[in-house]
Tab-separated table of C-alpha atoms in Angstrom:
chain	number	residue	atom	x	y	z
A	1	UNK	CA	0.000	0.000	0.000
A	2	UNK	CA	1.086	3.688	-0.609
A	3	UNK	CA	1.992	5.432	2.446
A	4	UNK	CA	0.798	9.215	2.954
A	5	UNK	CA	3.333	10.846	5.702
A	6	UNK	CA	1.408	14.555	6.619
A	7	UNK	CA	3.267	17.372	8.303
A	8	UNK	CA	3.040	19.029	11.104
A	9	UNK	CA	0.418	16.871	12.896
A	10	UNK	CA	-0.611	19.990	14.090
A	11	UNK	CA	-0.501	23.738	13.463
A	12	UNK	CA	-1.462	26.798	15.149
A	13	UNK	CA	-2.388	30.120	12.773
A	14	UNK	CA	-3.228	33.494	13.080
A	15	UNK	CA	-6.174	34.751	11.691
A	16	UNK	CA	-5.339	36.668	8.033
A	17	UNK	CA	-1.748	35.039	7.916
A	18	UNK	CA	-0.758	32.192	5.682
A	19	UNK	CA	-0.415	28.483	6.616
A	20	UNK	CA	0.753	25.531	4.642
A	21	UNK	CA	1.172	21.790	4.945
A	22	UNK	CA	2.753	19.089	3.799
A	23	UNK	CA	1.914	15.259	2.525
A	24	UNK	CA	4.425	12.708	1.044
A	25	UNK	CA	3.533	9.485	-0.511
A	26	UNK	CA	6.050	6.568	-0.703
A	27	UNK	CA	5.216	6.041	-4.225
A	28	UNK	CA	4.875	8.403	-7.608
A	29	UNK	CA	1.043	9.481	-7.503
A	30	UNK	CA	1.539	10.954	-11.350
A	31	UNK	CA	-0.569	8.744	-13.523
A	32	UNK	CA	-0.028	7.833	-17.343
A	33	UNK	CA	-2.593	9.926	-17.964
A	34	UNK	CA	-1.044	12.566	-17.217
A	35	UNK	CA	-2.958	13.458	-14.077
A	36	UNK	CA	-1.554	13.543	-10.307
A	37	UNK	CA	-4.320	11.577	-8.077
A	38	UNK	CA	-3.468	13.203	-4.353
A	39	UNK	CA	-6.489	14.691	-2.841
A	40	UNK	CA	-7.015	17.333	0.436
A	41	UNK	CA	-9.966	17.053	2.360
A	42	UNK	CA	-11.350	19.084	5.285
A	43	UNK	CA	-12.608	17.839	8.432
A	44	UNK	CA	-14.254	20.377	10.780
A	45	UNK	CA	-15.194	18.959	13.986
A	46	UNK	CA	-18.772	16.556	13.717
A	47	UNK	CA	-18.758	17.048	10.422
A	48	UNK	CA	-18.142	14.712	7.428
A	49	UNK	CA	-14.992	15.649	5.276
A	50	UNK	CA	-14.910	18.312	2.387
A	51	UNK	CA	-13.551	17.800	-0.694
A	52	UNK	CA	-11.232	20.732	-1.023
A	53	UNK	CA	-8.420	19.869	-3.852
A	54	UNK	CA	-8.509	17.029	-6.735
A	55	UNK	CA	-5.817	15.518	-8.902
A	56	UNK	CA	-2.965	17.693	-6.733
A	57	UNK	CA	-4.562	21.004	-7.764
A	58	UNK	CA	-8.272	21.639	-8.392
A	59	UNK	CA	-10.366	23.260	-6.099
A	60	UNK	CA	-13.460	21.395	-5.573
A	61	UNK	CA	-16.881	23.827	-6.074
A	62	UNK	CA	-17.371	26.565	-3.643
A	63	UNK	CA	-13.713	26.061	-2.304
A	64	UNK	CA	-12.607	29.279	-1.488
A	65	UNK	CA	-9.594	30.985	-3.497
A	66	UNK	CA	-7.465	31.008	-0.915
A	67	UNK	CA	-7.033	27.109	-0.668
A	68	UNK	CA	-4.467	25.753	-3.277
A	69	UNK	CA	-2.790	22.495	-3.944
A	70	UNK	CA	0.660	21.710	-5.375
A	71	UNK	CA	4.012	19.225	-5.751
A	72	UNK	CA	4.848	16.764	-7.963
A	73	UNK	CA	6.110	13.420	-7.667
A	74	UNK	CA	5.459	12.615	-4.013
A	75	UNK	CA	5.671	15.718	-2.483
A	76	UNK	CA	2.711	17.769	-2.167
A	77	UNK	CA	1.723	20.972	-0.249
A	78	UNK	CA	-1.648	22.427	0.599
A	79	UNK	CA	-1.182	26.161	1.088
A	80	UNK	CA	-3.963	28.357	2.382
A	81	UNK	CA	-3.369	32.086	1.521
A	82	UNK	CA	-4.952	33.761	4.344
A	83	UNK	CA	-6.658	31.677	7.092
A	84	UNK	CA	-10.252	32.165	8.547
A	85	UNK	CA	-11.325	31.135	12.116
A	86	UNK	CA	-13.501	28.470	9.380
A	87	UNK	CA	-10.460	26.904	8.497
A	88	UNK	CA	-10.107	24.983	11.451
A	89	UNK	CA	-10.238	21.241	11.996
A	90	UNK	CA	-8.002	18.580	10.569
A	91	UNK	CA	-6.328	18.537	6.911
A	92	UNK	CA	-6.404	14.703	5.289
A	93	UNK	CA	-4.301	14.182	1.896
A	94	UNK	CA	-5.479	10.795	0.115
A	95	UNK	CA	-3.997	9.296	-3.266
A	96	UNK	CA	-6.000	7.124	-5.397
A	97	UNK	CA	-3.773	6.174	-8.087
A	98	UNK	CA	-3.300	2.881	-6.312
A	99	UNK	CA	-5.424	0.732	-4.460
A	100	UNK	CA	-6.329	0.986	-1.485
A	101	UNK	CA	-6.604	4.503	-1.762
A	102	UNK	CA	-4.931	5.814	1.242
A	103	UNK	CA	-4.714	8.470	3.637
A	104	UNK	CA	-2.479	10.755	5.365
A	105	UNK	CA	-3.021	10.665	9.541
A	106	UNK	CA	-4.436	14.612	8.974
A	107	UNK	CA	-2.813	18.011	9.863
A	108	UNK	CA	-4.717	19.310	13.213
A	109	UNK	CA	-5.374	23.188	11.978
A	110	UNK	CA	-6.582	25.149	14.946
A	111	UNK	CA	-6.364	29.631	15.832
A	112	UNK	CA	-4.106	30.922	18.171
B	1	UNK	CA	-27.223	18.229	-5.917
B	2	UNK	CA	-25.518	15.345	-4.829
B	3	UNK	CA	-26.599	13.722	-1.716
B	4	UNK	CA	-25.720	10.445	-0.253
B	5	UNK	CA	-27.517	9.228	2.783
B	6	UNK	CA	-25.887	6.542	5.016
B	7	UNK	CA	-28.254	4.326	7.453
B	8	UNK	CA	-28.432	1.399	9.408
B	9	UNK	CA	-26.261	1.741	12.255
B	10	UNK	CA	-26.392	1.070	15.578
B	11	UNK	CA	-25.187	-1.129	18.715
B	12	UNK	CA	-24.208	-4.386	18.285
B	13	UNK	CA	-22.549	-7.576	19.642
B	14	UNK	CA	-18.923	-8.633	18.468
B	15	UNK	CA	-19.955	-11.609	15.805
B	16	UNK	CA	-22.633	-10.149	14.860
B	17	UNK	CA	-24.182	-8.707	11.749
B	18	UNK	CA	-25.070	-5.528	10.293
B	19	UNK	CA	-26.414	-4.079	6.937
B	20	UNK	CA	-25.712	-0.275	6.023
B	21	UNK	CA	-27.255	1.473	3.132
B	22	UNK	CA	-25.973	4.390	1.178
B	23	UNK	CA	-29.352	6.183	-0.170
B	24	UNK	CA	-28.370	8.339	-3.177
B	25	UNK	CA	-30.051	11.472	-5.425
B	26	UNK	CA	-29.163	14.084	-7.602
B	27	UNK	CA	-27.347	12.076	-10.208
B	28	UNK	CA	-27.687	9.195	-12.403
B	29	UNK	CA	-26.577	6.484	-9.596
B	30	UNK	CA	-26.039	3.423	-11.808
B	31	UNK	CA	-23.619	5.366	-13.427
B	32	UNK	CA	-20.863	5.650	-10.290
B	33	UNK	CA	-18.933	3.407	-8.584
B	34	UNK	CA	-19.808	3.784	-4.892
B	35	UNK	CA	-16.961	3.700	-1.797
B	36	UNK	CA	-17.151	3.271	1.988
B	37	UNK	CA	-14.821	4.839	4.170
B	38	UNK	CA	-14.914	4.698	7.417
B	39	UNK	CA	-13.486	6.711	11.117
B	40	UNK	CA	-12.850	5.123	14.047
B	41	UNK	CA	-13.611	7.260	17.350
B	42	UNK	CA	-11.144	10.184	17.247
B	43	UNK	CA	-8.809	8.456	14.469
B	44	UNK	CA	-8.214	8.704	10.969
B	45	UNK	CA	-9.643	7.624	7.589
B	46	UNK	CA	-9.529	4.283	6.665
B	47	UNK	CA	-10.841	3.103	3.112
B	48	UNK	CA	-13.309	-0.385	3.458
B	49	UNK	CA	-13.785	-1.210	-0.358
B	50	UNK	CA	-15.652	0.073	-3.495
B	51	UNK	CA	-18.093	-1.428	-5.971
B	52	UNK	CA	-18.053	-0.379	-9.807
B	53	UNK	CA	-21.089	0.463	-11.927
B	54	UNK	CA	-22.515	-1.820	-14.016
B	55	UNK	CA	-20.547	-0.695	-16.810
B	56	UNK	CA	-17.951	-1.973	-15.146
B	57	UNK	CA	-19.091	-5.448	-14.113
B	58	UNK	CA	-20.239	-3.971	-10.499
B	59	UNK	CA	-17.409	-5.816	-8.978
B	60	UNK	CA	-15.622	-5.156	-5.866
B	61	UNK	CA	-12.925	-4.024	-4.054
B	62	UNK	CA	-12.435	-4.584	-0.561
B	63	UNK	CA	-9.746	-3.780	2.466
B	64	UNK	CA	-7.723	-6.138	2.901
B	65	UNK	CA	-8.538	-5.727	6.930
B	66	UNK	CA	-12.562	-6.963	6.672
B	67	UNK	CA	-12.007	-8.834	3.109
B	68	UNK	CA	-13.694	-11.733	3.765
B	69	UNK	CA	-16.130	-10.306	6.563
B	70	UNK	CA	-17.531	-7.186	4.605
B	71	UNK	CA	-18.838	-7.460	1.088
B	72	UNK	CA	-20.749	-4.779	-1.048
B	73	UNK	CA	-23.721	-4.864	-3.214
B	74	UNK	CA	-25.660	-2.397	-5.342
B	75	UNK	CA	-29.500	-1.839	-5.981
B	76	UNK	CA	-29.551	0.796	-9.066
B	77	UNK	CA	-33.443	0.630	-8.739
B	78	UNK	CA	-33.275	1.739	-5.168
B	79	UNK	CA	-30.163	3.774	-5.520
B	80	UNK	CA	-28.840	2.356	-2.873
B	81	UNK	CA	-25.441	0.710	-1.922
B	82	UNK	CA	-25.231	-1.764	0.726
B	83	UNK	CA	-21.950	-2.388	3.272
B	84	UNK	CA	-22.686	-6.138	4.594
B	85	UNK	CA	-20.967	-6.258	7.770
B	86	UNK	CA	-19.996	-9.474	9.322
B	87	UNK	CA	-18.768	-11.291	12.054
B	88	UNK	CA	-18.161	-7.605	13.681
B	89	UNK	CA	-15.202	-6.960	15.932
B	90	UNK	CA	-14.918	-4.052	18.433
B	91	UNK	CA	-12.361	-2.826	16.094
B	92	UNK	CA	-15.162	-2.331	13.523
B	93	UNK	CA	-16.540	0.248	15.768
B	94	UNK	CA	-16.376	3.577	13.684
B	95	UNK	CA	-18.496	5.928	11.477
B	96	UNK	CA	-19.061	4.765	8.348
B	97	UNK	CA	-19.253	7.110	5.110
B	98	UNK	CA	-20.690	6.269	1.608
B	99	UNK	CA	-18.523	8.481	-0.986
B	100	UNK	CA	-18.964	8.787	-4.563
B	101	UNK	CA	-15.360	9.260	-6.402
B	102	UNK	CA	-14.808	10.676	-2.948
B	103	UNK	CA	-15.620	13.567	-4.087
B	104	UNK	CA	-18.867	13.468	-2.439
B	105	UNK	CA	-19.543	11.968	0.706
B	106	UNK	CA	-22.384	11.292	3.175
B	107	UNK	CA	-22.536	12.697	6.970
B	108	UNK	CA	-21.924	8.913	7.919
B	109	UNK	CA	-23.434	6.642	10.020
B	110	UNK	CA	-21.984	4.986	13.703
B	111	UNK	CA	-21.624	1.432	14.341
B	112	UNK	CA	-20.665	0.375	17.735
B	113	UNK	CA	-19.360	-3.091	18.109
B	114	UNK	CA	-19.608	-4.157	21.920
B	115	UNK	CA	-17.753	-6.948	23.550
């Protein structure tokens, strides 16, 4: 199985300022078809998670601007330009290139 | 919209069974292959298996860590996906969520597995 390796576990922002993370895979997640299949998801507390990125960096519908996706390879990076006291909860990366699809242990966002 | 509706969760007894069901609208449901995912309390995401359209044979996929306990089936009439759960372990215990190209996913459903 392809392992997803997230850091920091956990991260503390200030409102308005940037934040970024980080997710490496122990295998290539660039397809023959061209397309990279690592995914970010949001998890706010009780809730289900969000689709936020696809294929390393699409943002899903009604994702705001400031979320965007990037890497190559097996390093990726989820950068959020200026954070909102919304943006909390925990950050998952997944890859689906192989199966299983797999997923990071998640990125614990909270505000300081 | 796409919404996908999980039920059929509950309490229940280590060796056990249990039946969830993944209720679909807002697109053409024989079309997609259908995934469960689930969360154990306060713990990550762990893919359970998938099951292809039609198209695609409907076949399945399953984790390698309930292959041979869970299976999944498909009722394109009811647009509904079923997770057969069986011979349940307290390890089982999690929320379960129904996904479509996990892009869209269902607020889940809680099975508790009691010794």
């Amino acid at each position: 199985d392809i392992v997803m390796t997230q850091t920091p576990l956990s991260l503390s922002v200030t409102p308005g300022q940037p934040a970024s993370m980080s997710c490496k895979s122990s295998q290539s997640l660039l397809h023959s078809d061209g397309k990279t299949y690592l995914y970010w998801y949001l998890q706010k507390p009780g809730q289900p998670p969000q689709l936020l990125i696809y294929e390393l960096s699409n943002r899903f519908s009604g994702v705001p601007e400031r979320f965007s996706g990037s890497g190559s390879g097996t390093d990726f990076t989820l950068k959020i330009s200026r954070v909102e006291a919304e943006d909390v909860g925990v950050y998952y990366c997944m890859q689906s290139i192989q199966l299983p699809p797999t997923f990071g242990q998640g990125t614990k966002v909270d505000i300081k | 919209e796409v919404q996908l509706v999980e039920s059929g969760g509950g309490l229940v007894q280590s060796g056990r069974s249990l039946r969830l069901s993944c209720t679909a609208s807002g697109f053409t449901f024989g079309d997609y292959a259908l995934s469960w995912v689930r969360q154990a309390p306060g713990k990550g995401l762990e893919w359970v298996g998938f099951i292809r359209s039609k198209a695609y044979g409907g076949t399945t996929e399953i984790a390698a860590s309930v292959r041979g306990r869970f299976t999944i089936s498909r009722d394109d009439s009811k647009r509904t996906a079923y997770l057969q759960m069986n011979s349940l372990k307290v390890e089982d215990t999690a929320v379960y969520y129904c996904t479509r190209d996990q892009l869209y996913w269902g607020q889940g459903t809680l099975v508790t597995v009691s010794s």
